[in-house]
Coordinates of C-alpha atoms and ligand atoms in Angstrom, one line a residue:
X549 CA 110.7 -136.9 33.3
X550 CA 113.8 -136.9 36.2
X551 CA 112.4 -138.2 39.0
X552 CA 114.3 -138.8 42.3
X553 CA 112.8 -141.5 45.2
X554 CA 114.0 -141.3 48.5
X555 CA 114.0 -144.9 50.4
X556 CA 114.1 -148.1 48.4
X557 CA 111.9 -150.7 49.9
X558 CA 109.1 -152.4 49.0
X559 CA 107.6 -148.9 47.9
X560 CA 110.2 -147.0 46.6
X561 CA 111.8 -149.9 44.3
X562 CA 109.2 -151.0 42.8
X563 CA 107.4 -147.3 41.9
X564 CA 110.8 -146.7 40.8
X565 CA 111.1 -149.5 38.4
X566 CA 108.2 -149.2 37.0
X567 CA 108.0 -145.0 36.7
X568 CA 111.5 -146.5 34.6
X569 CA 109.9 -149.1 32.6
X570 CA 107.3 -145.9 31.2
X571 CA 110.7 -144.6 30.1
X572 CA 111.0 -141.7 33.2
X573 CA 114.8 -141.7 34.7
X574 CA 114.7 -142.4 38.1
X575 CA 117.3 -141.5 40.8
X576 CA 117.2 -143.9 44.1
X577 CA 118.2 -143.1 47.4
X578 CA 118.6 -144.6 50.4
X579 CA 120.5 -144.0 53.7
X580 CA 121.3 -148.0 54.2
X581 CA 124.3 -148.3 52.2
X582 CA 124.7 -152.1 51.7
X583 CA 121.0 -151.9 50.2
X584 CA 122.4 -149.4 47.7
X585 CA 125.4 -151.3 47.0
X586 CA 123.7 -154.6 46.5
X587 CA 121.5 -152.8 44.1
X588 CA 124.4 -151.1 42.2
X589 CA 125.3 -155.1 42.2
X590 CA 122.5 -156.3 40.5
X591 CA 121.7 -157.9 43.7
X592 CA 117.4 -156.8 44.5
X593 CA 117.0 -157.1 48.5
X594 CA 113.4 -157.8 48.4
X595 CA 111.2 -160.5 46.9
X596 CA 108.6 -159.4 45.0
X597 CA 107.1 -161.1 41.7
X598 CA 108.9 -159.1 38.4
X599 CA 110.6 -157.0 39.9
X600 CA 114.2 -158.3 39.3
X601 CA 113.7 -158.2 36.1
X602 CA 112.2 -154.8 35.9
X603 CA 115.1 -153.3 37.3
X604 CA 117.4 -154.8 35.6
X605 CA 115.7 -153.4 32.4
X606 CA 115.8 -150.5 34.2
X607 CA 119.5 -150.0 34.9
X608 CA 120.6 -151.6 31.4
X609 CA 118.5 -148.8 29.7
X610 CA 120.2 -146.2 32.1
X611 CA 117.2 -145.1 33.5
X612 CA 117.6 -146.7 37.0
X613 CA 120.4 -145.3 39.3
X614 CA 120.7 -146.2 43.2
X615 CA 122.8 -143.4 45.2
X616 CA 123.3 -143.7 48.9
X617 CA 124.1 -139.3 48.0
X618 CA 120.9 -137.6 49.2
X619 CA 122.2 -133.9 48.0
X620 CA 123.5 -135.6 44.0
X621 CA 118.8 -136.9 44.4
X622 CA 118.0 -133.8 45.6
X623 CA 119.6 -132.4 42.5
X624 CA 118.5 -134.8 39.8
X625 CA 114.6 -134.7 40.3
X626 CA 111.8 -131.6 39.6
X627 CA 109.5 -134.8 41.4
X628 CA 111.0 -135.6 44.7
X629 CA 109.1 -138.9 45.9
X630 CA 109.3 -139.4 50.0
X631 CA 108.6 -143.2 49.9
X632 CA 110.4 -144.2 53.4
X633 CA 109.4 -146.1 56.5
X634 CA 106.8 -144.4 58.1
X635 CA 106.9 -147.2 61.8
X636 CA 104.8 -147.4 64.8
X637 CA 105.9 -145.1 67.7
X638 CA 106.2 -146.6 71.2
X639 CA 102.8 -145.4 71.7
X640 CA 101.4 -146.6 68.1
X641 CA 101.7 -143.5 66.1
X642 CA 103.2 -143.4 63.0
X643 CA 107.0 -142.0 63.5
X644 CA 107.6 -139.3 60.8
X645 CA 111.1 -139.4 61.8
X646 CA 112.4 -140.8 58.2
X647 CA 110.0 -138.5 56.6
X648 CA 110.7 -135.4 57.9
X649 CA 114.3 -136.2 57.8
X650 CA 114.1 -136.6 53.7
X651 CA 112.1 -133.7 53.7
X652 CA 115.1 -131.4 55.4
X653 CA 118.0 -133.3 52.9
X654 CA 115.4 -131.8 50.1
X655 CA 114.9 -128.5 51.4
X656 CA 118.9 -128.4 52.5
X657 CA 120.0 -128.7 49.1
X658 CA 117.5 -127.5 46.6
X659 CA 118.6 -125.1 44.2
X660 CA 115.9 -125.2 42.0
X661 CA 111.9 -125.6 42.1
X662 CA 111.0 -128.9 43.4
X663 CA 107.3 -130.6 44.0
X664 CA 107.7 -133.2 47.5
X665 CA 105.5 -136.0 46.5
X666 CA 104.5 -138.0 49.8
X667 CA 104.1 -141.8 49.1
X668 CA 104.9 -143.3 52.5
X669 CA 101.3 -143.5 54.6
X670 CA 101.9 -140.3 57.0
X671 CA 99.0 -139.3 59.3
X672 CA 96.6 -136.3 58.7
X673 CA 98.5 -133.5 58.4
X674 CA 101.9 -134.4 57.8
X675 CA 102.1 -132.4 54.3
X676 CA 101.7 -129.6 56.3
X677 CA 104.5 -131.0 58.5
X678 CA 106.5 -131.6 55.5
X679 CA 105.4 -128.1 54.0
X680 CA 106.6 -126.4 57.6
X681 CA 110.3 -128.6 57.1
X682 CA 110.9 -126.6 53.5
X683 CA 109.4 -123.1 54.1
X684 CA 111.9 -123.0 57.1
X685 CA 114.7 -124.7 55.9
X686 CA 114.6 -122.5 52.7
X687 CA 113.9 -118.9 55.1
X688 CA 117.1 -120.0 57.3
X689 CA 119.3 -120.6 53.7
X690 CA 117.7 -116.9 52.5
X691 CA 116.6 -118.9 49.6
X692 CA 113.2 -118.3 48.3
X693 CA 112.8 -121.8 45.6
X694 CA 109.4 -122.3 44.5
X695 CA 108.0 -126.0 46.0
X696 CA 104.7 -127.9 46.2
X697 CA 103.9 -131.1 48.6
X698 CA 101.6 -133.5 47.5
X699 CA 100.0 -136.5 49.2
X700 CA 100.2 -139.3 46.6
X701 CA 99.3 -142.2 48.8
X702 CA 100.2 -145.7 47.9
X703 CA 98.1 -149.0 47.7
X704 CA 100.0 -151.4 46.1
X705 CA 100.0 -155.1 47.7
X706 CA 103.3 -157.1 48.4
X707 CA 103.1 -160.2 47.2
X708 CA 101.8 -158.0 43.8
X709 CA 103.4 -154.7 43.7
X710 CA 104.8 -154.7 40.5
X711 CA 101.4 -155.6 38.6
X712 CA 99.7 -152.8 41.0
X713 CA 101.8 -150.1 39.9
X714 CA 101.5 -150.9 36.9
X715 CA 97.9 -150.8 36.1
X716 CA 96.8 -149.1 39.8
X717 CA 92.9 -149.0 40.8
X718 CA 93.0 -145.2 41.3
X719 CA 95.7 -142.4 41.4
X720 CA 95.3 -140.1 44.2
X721 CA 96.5 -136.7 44.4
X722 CA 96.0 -134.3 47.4
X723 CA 97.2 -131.2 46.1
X724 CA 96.1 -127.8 45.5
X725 CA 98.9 -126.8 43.5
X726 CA 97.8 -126.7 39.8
X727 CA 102.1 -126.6 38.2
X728 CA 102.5 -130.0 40.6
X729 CA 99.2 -131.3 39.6
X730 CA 100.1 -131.0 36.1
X731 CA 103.5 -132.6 36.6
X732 CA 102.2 -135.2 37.9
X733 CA 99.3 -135.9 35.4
X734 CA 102.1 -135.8 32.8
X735 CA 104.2 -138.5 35.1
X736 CA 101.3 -140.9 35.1
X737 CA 100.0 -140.2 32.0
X738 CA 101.4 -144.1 31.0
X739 CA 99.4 -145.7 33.7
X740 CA 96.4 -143.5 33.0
X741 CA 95.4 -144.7 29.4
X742 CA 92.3 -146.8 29.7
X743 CA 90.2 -144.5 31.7
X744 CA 90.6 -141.5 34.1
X745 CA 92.0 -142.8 37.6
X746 CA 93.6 -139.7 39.1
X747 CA 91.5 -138.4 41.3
X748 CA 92.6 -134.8 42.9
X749 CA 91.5 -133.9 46.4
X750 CA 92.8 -131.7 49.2
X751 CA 96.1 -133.3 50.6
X752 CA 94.3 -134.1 54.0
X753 CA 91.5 -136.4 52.5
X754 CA 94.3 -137.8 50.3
X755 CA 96.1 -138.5 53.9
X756 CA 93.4 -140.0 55.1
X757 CA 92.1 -141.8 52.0
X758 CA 95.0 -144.4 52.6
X759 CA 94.4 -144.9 56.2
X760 CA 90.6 -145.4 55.5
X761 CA 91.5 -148.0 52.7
X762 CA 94.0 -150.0 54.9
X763 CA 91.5 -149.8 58.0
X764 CA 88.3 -150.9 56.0
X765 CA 90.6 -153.9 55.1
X766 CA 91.7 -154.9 58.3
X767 CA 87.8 -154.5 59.1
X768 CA 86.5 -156.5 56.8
X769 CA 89.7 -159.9 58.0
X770 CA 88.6 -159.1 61.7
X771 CA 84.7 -159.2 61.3
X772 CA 85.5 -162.7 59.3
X773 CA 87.7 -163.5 62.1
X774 CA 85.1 -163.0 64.8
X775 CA 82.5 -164.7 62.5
X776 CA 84.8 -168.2 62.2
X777 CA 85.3 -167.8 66.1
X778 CA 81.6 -168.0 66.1
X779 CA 81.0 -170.4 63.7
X780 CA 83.4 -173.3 65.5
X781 CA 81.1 -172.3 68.9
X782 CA 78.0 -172.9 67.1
X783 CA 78.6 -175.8 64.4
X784 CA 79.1 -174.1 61.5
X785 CA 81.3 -173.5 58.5
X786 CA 82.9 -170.4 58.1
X787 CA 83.6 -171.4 54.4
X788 CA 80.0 -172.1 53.6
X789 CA 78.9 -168.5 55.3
X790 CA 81.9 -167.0 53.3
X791 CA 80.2 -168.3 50.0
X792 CA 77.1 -167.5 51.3
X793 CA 77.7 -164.0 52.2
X794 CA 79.8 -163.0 49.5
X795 CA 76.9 -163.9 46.6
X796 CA 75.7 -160.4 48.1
X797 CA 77.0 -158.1 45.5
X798 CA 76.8 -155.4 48.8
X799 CA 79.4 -157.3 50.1
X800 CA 81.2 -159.8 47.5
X801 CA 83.8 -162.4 47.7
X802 CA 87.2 -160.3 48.1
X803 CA 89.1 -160.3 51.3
X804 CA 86.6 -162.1 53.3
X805 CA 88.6 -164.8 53.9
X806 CA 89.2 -166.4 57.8
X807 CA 92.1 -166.8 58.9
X808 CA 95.4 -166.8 61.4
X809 CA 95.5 -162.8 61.4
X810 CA 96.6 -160.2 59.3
X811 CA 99.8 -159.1 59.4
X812 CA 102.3 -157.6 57.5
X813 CA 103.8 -153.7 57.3
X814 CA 100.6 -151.9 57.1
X815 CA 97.8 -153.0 58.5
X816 CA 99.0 -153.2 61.8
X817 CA 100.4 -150.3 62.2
X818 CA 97.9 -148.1 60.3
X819 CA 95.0 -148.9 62.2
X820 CA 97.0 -148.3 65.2
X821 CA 98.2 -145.2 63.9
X822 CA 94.8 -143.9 63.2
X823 CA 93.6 -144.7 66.5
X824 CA 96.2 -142.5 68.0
X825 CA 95.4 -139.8 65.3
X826 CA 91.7 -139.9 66.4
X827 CA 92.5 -139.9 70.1
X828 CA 94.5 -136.9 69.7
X829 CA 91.3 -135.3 68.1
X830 CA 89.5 -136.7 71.3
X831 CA 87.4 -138.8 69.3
X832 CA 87.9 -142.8 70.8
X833 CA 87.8 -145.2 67.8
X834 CA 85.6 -147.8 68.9
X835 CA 85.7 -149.8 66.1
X836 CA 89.0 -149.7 64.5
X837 CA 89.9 -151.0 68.5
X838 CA 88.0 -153.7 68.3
X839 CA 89.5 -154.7 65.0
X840 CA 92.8 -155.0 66.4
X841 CA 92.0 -156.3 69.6
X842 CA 90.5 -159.1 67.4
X843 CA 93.5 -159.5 65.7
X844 CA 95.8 -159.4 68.3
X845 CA 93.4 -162.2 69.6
X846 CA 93.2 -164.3 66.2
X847 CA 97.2 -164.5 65.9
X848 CA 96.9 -166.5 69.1
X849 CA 94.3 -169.3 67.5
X850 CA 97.0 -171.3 66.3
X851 CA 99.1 -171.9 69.3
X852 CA 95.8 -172.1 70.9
X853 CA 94.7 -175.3 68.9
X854 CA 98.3 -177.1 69.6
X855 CA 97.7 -176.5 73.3
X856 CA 94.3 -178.2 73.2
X857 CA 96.0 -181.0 71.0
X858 CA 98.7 -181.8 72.9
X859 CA 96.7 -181.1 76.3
X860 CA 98.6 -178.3 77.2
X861 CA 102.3 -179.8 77.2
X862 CA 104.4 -178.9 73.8
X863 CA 107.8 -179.4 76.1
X864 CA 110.0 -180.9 73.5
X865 CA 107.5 -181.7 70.9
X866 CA 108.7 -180.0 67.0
X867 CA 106.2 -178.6 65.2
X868 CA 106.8 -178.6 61.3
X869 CA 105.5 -175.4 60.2
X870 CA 105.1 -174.5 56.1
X871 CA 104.7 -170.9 55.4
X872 CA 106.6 -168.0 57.3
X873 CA 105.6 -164.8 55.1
X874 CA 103.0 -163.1 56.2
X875 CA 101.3 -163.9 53.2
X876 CA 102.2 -165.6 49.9
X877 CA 104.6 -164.0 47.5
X878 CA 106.6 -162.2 49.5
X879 CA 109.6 -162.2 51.7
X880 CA 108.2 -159.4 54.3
X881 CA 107.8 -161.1 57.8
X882 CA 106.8 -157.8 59.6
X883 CA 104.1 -158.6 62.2
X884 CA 103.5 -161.9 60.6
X885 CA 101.2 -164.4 62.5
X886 CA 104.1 -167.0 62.5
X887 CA 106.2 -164.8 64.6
X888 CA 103.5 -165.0 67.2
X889 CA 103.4 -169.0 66.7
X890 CA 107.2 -169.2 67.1
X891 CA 107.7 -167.1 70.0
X892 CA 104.9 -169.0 72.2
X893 CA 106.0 -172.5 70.8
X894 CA 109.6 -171.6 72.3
X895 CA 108.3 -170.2 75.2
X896 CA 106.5 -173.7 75.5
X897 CA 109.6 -175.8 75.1
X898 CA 108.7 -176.9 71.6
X899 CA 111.5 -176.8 68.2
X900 CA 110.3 -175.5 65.1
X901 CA 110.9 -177.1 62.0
X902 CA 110.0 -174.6 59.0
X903 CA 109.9 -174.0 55.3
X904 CA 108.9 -171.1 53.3
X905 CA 109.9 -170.5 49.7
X906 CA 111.2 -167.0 50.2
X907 CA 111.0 -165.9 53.7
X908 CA 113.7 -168.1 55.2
X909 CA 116.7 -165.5 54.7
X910 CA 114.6 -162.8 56.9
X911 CA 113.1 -165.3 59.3
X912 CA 117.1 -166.2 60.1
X913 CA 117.9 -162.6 60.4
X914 CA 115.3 -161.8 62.7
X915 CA 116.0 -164.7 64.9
X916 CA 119.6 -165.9 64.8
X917 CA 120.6 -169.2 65.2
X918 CA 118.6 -171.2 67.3
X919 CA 118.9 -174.7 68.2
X920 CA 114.9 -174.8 68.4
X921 CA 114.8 -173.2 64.9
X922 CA 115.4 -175.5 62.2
X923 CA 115.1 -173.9 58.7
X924 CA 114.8 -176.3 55.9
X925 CA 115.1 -176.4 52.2
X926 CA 111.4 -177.9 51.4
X927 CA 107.9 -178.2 52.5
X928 CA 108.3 -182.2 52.8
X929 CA 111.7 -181.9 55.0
X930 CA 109.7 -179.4 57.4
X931 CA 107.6 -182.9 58.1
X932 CA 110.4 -185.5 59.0
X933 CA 110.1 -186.5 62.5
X934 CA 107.4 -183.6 63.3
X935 CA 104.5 -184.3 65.3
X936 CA 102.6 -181.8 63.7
X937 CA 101.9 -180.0 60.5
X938 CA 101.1 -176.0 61.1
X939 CA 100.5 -174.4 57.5
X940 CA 100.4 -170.3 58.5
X941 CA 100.9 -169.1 55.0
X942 CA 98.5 -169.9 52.0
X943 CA 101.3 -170.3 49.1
X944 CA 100.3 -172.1 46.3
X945 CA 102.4 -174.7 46.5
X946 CA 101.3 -176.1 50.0
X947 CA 97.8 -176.4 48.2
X948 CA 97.3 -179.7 46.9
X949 CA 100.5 -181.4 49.0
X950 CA 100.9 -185.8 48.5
X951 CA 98.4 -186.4 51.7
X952 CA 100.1 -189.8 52.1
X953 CA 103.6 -188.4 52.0
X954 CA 102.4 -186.3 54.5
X955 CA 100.6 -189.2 56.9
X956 CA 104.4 -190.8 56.3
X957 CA 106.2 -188.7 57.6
X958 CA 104.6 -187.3 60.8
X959 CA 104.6 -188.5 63.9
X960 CA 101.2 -188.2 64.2
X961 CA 99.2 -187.2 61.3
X962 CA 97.4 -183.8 62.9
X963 CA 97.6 -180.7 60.2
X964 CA 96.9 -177.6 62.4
X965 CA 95.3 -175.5 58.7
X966 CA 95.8 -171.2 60.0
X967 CA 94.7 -170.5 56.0
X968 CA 91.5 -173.1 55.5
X969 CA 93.7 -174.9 52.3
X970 CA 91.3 -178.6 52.6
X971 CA 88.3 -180.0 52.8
X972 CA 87.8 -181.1 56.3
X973 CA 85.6 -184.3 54.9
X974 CA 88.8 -185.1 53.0
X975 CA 90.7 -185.1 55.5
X976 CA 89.1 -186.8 58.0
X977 CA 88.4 -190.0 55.2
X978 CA 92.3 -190.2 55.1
X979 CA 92.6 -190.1 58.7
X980 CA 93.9 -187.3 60.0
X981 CA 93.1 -184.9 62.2
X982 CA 92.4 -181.3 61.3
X983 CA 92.0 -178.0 62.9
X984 CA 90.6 -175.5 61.2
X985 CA 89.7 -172.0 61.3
X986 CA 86.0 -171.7 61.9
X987 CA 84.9 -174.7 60.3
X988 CA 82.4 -175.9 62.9
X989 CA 82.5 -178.0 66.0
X990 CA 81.7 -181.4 64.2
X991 CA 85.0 -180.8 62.3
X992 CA 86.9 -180.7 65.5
X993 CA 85.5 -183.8 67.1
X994 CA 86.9 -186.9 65.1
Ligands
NAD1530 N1 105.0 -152.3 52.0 C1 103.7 -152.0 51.5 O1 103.0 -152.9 51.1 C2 103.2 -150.6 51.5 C3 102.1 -150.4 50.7 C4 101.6 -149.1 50.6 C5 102.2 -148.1 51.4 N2 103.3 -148.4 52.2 C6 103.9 -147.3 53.0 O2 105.0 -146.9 52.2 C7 106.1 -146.5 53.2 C8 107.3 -147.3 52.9 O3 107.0 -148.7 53.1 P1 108.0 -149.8 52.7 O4 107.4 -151.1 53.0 O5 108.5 -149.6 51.3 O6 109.3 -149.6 53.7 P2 110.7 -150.3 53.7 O7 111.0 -150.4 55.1 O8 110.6 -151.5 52.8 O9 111.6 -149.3 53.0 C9 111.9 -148.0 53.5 C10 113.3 -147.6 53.0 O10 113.5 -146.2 53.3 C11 114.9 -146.1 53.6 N3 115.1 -144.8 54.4 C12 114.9 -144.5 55.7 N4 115.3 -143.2 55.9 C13 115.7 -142.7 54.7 C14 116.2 -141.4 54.3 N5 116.2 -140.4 55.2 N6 116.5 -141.3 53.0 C15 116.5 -142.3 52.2 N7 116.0 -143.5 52.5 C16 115.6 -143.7 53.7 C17 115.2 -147.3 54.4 O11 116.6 -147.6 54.5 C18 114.4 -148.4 53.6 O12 115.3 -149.0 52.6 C19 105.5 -146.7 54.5 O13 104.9 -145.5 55.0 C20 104.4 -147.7 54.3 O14 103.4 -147.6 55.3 C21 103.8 -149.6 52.2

């Protein structure tokens, strides 16, 4: 099938690759030209596991294009996916900006029936939005084309996109339309083969479907949170209550692990986006409050522990920190908890001396050139001359690190753990100190 995907990020690229690898030809657009060129290039601007390869099978089999030439993708496609940015307002709100602007370009040039397949997370009634976009575009251009909208949410994780698209959990559809509905059966029929996971619904509860998913997620890292804030109050191990509570098949073992704070391009900004949906319905989101206020709260724990360390002065002190990503296996810094770290370690007069394995490029964008930011090229460089060890990111290679490599070469052998990687009792036998999230008050007191 021709399908043409506006906005080639982390969403976009990767549904495009893979709608390619099923053998569909996929048109790419996107309004940031050096993206496109790079990609014409060969050149992929994101990290994400697979993925350069799969598009470079994708664009050797001639099934992959990249066009910064909205009206040439608005041509190529029947299926027109919106997969753009969809960022917090000033006020928290999702801005539908992006989306509504792709939604015009389609209903500008269309000469021919087109379904408008929503994949960016868009609050409650934005297909309707979208719908209102064509149906006047189309009246003002006296054109009367035949067009559907669908919602077609997206819950792929970064750090393992590629593998989520290609076997996904569950296909939603919000759609009434049955001619878009059966395009777009026939689109996924690849990814569909083991057993039925499209499930049809109207395009509101599809809307809402994503924000629920993200929110229940963010839910589940804040209640952990709270409970490992408790835990180091009252003496006990969050780890040991993790494995406790997660034997309960009601609740299980996934995402209930403690930590610095969730960050990242979603969860952030979709609970805060359905709290501003809710308040506009005049319902006040008690909860989903709570979980960000917790969060905001949590991303402050780790600076928090290197205060009490270094009893309150961090003036000219540098702070080795390993892992910059938001989390593992990706390059995406958005909201990540080590921007929080940074900016109050500056703020405090302290250098930071940091190492992730992707993340590096985009933490040097972000930031510039700073003589208190010193980005180097491996986790055991990050430690020369540090006083302490900060590990914000859980990739796999900071797991099992040489512990007397590490005693070396600090200053003072303190690790400051935002992802619970070691055994506190380990630790403390080799003799150094170790903060922890959660992991009770006897941990702290060596
Ligand atoms: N990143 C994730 O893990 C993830 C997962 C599920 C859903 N989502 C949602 O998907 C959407 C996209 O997220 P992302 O992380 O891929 O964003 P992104 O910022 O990585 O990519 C968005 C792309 O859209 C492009 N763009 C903006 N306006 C455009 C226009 N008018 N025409 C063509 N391209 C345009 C931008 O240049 C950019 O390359 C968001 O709504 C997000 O909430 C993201």
């Amino acid at each position: 099938m021709k399908v043409t995907v506006f906005g080639i990020g982390y969403v976009g690229l990767v549904q495009a690759a893979v709608l390619a690898e099923a053998g569909h030809q996929v048109c790419c657009v996107d309004v940031n030209p050096k993206r496109v060129a790079d990609l014409q290039a060969g050149i992929i601007p994101i990290y994400e596991p697979g993925l350069s390869a799969l598009v470079q099978q994708g664009v050797a089999q001639g099934l992959l294009q990249f066009t910064t030439d909205g009206a040439a993708g608005v041509a190529f496609g029947e299926l027109q996916f919106i997969a753009v940015g969809t960022p917090p307002d000033e006020d928290g709100s999702a801005d539908l900006k992006y989306v509504l602007a792709v939604a015009s370009t389609i209903a500008t040039h269309m000469a021919s029936p087109k379904v408008v397949i929503n994949k960016s997370t868009v609050p409650v009634g934005t297909g309707d939005k979208v719908k209102a976009v064509l149906t006047t575009t189309l009246k003002a251009r006296q054109q009367d084309i035949q067009f559907a909208v669908v919602s077609n949410p997206e819950f792929l994780k970064e750090g393992a996109a590629v593998a989520d698209c290609q076997r996904p959990d569950r296909i939603i559809l919000g759609t009434d339309n049955p001619w878009a509905e059966k395009l777009l059966r026939e689109l996924y029929m690849p990814f569909n083969r083991n057993h039925d996971k499209i499930i049809v619904m109207d395009i509101r509860s599809a809307e809402l479907t994503k924000y629920a998913a993200n929110c229940m997620l963010a839910t589940k890292i804040s209640f952990m949170n709270e409970m490992s804030n408790l835990a180091e109050l009252l003496g006990a191990d969050i780890e040991q209550v993790r494995h406790g509570i997660g034997s309960d098949p009601r609740i299980g073992y996934h995402f209930i692990y403690p930590g610095c704070g969730y960050g990242g391009s979603c969860f952030p900004k979709d609970v805060q986006a359905l709290i501003k949906t809710a308040e506009q319905t005049g319902y006040n989101t008690q909860l989903l409050k709570s979980v960000e206020a917790v969060n905001n709260q949590q991303k402050h724990k780790l600076f928090g522990f290197l205060q009490q360390h270094f009893a309150g002065d961090l003036q000219g002190k540098t702070v080795a920190i390993w892992g910059l990503s938001f989390k593992p296996n990706t390059d995406d810094m958005r909201e990540a908890s080590s921007r929080v770290l940074m900016e109050s370690l500056w703020q405090a007069g302290a250098t930071v001396q940091a190492f992730d394995p992707e993340a590096m490029e985009e933490t040097q964008r972000i930031y510039g050139s700073r003589a208190d930011l010193k980005l180097v090229g491996t986790k055991e460089a990050a430690l020369q001359n540090a006083d302490v060890l900060v590990i914000c990111t859980e990739w796999k290679s900071f797991r099992s690190p040489d512990f007397s490599v590490l005693k070396q070469q600090l200053k003072q052998p303190v690790i400051v753990d935002g992802r619970n990687l070691f055994e506190p009792s380990r630790l403390k036998e080799q003799g150094f100190i170790y903060y922890a999230i959660g992991r009770g008050d006897s941990v702290m007191q060596f």
